[in-house]
PDB file of C-alpha atoms in Angstrom:
ATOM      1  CA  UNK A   1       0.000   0.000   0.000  1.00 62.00           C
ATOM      2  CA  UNK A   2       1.181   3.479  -0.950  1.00 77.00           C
ATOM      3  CA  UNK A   3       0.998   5.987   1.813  1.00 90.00           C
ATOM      4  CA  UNK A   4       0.530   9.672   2.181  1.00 95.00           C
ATOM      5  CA  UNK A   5       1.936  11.975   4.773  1.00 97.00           C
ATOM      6  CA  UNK A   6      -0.755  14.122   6.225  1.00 97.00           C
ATOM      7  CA  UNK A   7       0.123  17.294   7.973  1.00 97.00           C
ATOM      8  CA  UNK A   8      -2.468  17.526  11.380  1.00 96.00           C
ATOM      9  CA  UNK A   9      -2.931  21.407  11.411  1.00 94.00           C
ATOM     10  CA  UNK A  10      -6.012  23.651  10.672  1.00 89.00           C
ATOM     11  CA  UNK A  11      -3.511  26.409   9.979  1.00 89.00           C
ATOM     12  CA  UNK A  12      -3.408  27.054   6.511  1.00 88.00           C
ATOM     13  CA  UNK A  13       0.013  29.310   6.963  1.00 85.00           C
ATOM     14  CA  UNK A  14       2.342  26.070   8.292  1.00 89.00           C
ATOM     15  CA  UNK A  15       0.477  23.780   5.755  1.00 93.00           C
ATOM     16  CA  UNK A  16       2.228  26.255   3.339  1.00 90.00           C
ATOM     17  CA  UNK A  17       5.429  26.416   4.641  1.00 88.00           C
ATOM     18  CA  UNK A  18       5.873  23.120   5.354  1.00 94.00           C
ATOM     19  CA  UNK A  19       4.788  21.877   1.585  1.00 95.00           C
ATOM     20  CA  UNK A  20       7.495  23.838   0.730  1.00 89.00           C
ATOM     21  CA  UNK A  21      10.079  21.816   2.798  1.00 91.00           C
ATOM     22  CA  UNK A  22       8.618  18.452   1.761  1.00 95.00           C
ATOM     23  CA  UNK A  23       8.529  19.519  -2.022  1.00 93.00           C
ATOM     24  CA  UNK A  24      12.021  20.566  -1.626  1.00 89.00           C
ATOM     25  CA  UNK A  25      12.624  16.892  -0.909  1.00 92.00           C
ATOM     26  CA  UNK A  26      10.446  15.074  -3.756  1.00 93.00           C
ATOM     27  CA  UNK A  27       7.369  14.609  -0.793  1.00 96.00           C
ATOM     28  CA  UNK A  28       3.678  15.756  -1.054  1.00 96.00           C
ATOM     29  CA  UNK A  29       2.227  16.916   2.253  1.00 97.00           C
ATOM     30  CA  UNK A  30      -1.491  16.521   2.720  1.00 97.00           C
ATOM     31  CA  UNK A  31      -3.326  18.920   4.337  1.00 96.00           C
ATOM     32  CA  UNK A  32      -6.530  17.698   6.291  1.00 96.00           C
ATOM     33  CA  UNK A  33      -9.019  19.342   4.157  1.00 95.00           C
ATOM     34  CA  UNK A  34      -7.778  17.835   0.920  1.00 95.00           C
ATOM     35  CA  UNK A  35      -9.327  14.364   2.672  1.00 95.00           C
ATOM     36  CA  UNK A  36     -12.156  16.194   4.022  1.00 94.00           C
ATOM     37  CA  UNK A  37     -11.026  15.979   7.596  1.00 93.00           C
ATOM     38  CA  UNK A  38     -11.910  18.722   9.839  1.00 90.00           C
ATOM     39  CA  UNK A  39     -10.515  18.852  13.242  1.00 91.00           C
ATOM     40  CA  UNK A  40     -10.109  21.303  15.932  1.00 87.00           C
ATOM     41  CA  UNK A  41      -7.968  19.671  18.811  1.00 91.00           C
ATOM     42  CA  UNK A  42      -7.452  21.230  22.324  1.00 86.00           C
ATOM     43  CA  UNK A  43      -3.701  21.754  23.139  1.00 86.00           C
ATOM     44  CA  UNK A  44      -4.268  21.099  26.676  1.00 88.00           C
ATOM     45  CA  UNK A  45      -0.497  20.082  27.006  1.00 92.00           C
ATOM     46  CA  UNK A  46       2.007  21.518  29.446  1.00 92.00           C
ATOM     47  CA  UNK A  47       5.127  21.338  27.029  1.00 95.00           C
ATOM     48  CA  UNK A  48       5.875  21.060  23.533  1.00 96.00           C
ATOM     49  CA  UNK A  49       6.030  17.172  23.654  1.00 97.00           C
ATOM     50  CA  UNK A  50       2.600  16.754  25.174  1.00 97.00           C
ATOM     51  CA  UNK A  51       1.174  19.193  22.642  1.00 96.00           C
ATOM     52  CA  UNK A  52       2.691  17.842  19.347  1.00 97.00           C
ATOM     53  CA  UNK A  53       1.491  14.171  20.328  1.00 97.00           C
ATOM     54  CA  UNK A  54      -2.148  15.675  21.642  1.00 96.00           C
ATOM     55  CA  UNK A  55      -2.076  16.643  17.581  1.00 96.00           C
ATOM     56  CA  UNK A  56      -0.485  13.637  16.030  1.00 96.00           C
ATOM     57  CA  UNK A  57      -2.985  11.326  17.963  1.00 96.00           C
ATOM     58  CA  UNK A  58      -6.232  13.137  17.423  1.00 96.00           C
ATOM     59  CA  UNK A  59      -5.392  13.086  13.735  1.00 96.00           C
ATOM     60  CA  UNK A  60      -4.076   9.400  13.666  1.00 94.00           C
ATOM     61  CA  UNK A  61      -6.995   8.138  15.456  1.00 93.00           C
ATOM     62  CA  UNK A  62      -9.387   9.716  12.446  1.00 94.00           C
ATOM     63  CA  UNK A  63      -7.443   8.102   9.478  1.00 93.00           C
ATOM     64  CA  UNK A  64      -6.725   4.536   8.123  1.00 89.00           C
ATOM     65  CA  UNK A  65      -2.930   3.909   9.853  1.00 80.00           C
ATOM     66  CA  UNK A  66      -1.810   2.098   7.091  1.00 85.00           C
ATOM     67  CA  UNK A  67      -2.371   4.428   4.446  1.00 91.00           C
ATOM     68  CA  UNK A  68      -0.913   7.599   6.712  1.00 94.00           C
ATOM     69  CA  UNK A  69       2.137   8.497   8.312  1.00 96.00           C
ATOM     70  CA  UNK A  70       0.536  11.411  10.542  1.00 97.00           C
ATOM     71  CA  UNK A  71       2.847  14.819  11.114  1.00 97.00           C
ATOM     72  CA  UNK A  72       1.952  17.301  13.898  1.00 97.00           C
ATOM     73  CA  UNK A  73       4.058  20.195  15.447  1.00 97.00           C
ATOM     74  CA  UNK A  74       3.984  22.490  18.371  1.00 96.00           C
ATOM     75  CA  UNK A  75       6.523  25.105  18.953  1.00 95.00           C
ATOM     76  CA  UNK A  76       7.765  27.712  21.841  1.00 96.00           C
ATOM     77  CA  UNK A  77      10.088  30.078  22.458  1.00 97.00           C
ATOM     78  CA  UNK A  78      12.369  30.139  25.614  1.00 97.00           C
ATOM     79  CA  UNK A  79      14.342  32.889  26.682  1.00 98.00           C
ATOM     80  CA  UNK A  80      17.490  32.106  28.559  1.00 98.00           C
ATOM     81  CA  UNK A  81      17.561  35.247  30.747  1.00 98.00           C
ATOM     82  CA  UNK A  82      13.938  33.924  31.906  1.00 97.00           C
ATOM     83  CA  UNK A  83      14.375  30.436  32.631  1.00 97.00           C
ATOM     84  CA  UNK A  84      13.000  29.583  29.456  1.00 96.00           C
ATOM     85  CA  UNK A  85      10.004  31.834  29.530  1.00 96.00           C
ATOM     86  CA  UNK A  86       7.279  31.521  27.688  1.00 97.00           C
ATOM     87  CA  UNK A  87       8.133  28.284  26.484  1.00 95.00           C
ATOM     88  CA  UNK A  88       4.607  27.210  25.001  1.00 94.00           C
ATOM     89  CA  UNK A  89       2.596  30.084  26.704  1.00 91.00           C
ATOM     90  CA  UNK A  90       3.426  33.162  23.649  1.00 89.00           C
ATOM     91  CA  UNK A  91       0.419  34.267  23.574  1.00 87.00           C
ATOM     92  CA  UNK A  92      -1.041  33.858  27.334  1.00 89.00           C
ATOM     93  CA  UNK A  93       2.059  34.484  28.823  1.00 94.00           C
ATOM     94  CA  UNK A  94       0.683  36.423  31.572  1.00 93.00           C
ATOM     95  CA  UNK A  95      -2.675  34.533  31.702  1.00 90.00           C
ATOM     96  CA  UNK A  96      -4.735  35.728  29.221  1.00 93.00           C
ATOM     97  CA  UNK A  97      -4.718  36.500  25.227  1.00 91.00           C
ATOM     98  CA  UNK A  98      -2.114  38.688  24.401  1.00 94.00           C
ATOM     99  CA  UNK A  99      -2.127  41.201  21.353  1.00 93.00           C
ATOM    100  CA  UNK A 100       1.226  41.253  19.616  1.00 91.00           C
ATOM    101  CA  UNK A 101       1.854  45.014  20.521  1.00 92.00           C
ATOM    102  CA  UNK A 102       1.356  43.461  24.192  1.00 94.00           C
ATOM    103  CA  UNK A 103       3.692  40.647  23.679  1.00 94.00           C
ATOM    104  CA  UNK A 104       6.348  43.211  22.150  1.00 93.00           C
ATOM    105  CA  UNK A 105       6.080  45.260  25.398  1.00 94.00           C
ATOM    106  CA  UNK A 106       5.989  42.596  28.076  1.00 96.00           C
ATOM    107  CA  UNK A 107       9.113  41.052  26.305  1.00 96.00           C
ATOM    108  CA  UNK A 108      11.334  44.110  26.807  1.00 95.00           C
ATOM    109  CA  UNK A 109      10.182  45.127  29.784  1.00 96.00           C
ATOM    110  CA  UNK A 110      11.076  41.833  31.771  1.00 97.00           C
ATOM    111  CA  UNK A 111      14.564  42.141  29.920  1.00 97.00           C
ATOM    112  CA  UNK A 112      15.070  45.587  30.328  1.00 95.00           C
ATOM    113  CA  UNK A 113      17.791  45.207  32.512  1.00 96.00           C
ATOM    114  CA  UNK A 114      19.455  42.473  30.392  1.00 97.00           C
ATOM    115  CA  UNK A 115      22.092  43.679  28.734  1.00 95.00           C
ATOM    116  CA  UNK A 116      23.014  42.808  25.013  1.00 91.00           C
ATOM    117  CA  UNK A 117      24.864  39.487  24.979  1.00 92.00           C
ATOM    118  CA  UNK A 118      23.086  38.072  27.786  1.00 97.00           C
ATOM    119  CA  UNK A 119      19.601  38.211  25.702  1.00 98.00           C
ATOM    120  CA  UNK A 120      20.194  34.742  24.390  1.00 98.00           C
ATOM    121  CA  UNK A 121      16.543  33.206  23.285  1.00 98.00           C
ATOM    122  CA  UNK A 122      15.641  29.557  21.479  1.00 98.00           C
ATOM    123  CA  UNK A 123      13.086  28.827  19.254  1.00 97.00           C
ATOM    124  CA  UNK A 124      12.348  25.045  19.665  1.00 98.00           C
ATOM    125  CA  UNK A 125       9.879  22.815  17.205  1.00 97.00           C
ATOM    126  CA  UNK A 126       8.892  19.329  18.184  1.00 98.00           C
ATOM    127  CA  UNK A 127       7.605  17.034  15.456  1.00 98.00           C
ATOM    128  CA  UNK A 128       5.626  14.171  16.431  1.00 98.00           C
ATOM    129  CA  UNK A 129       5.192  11.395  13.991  1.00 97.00           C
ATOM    130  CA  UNK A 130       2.256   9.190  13.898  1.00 95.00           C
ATOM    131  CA  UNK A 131       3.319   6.141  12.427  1.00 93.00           C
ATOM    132  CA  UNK A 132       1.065   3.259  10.662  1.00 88.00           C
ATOM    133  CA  UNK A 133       1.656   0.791  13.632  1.00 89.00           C
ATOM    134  CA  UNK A 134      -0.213   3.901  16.169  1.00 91.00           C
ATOM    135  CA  UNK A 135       2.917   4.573  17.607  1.00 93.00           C
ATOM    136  CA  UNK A 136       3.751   8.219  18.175  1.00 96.00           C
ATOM    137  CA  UNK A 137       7.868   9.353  17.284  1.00 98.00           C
ATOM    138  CA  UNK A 138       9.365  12.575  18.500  1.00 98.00           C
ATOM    139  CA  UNK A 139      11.853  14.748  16.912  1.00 98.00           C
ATOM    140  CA  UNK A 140      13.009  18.120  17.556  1.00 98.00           C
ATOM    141  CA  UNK A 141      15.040  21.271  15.372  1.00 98.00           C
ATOM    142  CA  UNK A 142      15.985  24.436  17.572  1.00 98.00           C
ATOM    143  CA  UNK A 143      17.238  27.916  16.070  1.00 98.00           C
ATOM    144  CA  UNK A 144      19.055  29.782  18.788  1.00 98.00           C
ATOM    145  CA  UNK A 145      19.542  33.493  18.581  1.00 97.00           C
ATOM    146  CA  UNK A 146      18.853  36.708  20.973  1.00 97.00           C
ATOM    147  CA  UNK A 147      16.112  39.144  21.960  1.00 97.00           C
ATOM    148  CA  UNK A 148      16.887  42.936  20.262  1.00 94.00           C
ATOM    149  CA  UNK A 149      16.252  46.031  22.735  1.00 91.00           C
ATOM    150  CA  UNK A 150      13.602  47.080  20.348  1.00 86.00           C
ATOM    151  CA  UNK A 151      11.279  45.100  17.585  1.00 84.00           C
ATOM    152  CA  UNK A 152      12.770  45.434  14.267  1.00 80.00           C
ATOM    153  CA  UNK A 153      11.161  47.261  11.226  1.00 79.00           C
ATOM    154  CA  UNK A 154       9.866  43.587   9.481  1.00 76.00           C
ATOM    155  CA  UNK A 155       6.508  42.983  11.969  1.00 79.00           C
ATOM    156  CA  UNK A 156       4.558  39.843  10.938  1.00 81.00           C
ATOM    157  CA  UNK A 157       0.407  40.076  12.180  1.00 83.00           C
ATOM    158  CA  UNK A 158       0.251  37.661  14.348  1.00 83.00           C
ATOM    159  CA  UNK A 159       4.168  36.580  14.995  1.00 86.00           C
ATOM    160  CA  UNK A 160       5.245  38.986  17.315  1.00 91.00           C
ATOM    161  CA  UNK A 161       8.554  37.501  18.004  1.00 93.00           C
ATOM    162  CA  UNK A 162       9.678  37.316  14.497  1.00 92.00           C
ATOM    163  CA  UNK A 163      10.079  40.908  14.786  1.00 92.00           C
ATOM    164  CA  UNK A 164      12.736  40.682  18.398  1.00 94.00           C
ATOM    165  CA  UNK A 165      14.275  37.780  17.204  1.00 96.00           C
ATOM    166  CA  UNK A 166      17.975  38.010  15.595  1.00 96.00           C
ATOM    167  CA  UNK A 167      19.826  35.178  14.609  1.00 96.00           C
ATOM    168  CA  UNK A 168      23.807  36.291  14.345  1.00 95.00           C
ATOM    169  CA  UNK A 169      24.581  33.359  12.374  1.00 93.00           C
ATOM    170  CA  UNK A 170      22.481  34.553   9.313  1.00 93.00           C
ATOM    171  CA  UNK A 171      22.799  38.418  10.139  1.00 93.00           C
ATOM    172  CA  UNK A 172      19.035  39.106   9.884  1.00 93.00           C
ATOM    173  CA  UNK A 173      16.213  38.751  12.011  1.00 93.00           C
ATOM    174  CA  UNK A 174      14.030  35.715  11.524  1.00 94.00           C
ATOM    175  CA  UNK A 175      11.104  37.638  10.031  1.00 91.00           C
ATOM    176  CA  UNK A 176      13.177  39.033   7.368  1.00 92.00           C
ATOM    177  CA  UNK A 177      13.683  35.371   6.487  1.00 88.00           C
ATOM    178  CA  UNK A 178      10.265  35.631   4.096  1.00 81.00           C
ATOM    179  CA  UNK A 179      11.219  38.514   1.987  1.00 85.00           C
ATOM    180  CA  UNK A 180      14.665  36.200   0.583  1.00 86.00           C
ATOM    181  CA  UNK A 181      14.632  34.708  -2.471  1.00 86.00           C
ATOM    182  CA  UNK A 182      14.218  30.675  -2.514  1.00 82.00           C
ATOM    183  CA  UNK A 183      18.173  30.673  -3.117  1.00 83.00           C
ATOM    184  CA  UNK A 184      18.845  32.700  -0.385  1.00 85.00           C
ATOM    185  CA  UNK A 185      16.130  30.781   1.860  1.00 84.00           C
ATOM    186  CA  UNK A 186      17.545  27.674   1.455  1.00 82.00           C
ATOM    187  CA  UNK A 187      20.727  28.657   3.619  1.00 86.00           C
ATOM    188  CA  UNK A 188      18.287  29.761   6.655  1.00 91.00           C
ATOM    189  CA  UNK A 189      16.828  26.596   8.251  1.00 93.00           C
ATOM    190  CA  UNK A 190      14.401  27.994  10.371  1.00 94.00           C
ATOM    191  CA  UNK A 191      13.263  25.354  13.613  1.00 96.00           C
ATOM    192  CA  UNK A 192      10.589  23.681  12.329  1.00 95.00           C
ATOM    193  CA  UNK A 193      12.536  22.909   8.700  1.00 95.00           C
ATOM    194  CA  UNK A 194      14.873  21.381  11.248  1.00 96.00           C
ATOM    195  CA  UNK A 195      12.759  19.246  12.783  1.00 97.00           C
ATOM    196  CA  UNK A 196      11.219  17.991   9.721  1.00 97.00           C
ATOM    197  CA  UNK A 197      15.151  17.385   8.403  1.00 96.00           C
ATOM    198  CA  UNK A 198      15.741  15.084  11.696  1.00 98.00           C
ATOM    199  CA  UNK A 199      12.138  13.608  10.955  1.00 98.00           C
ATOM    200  CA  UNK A 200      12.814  12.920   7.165  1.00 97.00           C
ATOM    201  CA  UNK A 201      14.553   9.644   7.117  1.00 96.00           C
ATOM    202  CA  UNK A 202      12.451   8.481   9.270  1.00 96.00           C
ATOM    203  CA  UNK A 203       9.188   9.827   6.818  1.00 96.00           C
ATOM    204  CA  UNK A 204      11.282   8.368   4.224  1.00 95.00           C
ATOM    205  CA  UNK A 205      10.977   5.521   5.240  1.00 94.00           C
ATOM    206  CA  UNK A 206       7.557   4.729   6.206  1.00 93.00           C
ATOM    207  CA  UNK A 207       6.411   6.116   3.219  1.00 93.00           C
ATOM    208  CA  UNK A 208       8.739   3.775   1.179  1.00 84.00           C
ATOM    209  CA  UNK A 209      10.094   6.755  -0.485  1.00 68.00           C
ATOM    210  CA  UNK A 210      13.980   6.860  -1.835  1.00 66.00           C
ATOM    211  CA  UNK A 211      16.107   9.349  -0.661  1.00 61.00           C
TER     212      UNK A 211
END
């Protein structure tokens, strides 16, 4: 039996991104609505790991296992200077919903007296991988880099970090990442394309597909 890799996510921005890293590597990603699968699962998890399975199980448990290797992420940010602050909680860091300008401004203020240098910061992916047997694989990709003083000019609705984040190695903040050409891309593995890259052989190989 041929099977198909099926992305569990309703959001139609990582199904995007993510097709691109699989096409890059001869794979098509399904997305759940191309099988008519709708599916709104509660990431009631208290760390990456519990989230990312919470995803890869809800969507295994709706499919045929042998004709789908199931992929699901879930990814935080922590913050050295913080004790890895806010890990999975970005958005109700301090309890509640946060609009971007708020997460900008709660940021900097608990670093304000964090020099640069010390404003070291991860972004961490976990990939869980729901295999045809029902067993549930983890992998992980992290992109280290540091929290600026002050957001940069490239803000992304809804990705407030991508503006604070700067990753020395590439010169460039992560959110400037999206206005490179595909050439220039390609050398900037963001955490999630790393995750999927320590996933791969694995996907490779339940999907009986040559590298």
């Amino acid at each position: 039996m041929t099977r198909r890799l099926l992305y569990g996510t309703s959001n139609p921005g990582k199904v995007f991104e993510v097709r691109q890293v699989f096409a890059a590597h001869g794979i098509d990603l399904l997305a759940p609505q191309d099988i008519g699968l709708t599916l709104d699962v509660d990431e009631t998890g208290a760390t990456l790991e519990e989230n990312a399975v919470l995803k890869a199980r809800a969507y295994l448990d709706r499919v045929d296992h042998g004709a789908y290797v199931v992929l699901a992420d879930d990814t935080g940010i922590e913050i050295d200077a913080l004790d890895g602050e806010p890990g999975i909680h970005i958005r109700r860091w301090i309890g509640r919903t946060m609009t971007d300008q708020e997460v900008y401004d709660y940021t900097l203020e608990r670093l304000r007296d964090v020099p640069p240098g010390q404003r070291g910061a991860q972004f961490r992916t976990v990939v869980a991988l729901g295999t045809p047997g029902g067993e549930i694989e983890l992998f992980e990709g992290t992109l280290r880099g540091e929290i600026l003083v002050d957001p940069g000019p490239v803000q992304i609705a809804g990705f407030p970090f991508e503006a604070m984040f700067y990753i020395p190695a590439w010169s460039r903040l992560l959110g400037e990442i999206y206005t490179l050409s595909p050439a220039e891309k390609a050398a900037c593995a963001t955490h999630r394309e790393r995750a999927i890259r320590a996933a791969l052989p694995r996907i490779r190989a339940l999907l009986n597909t040559p590298a």
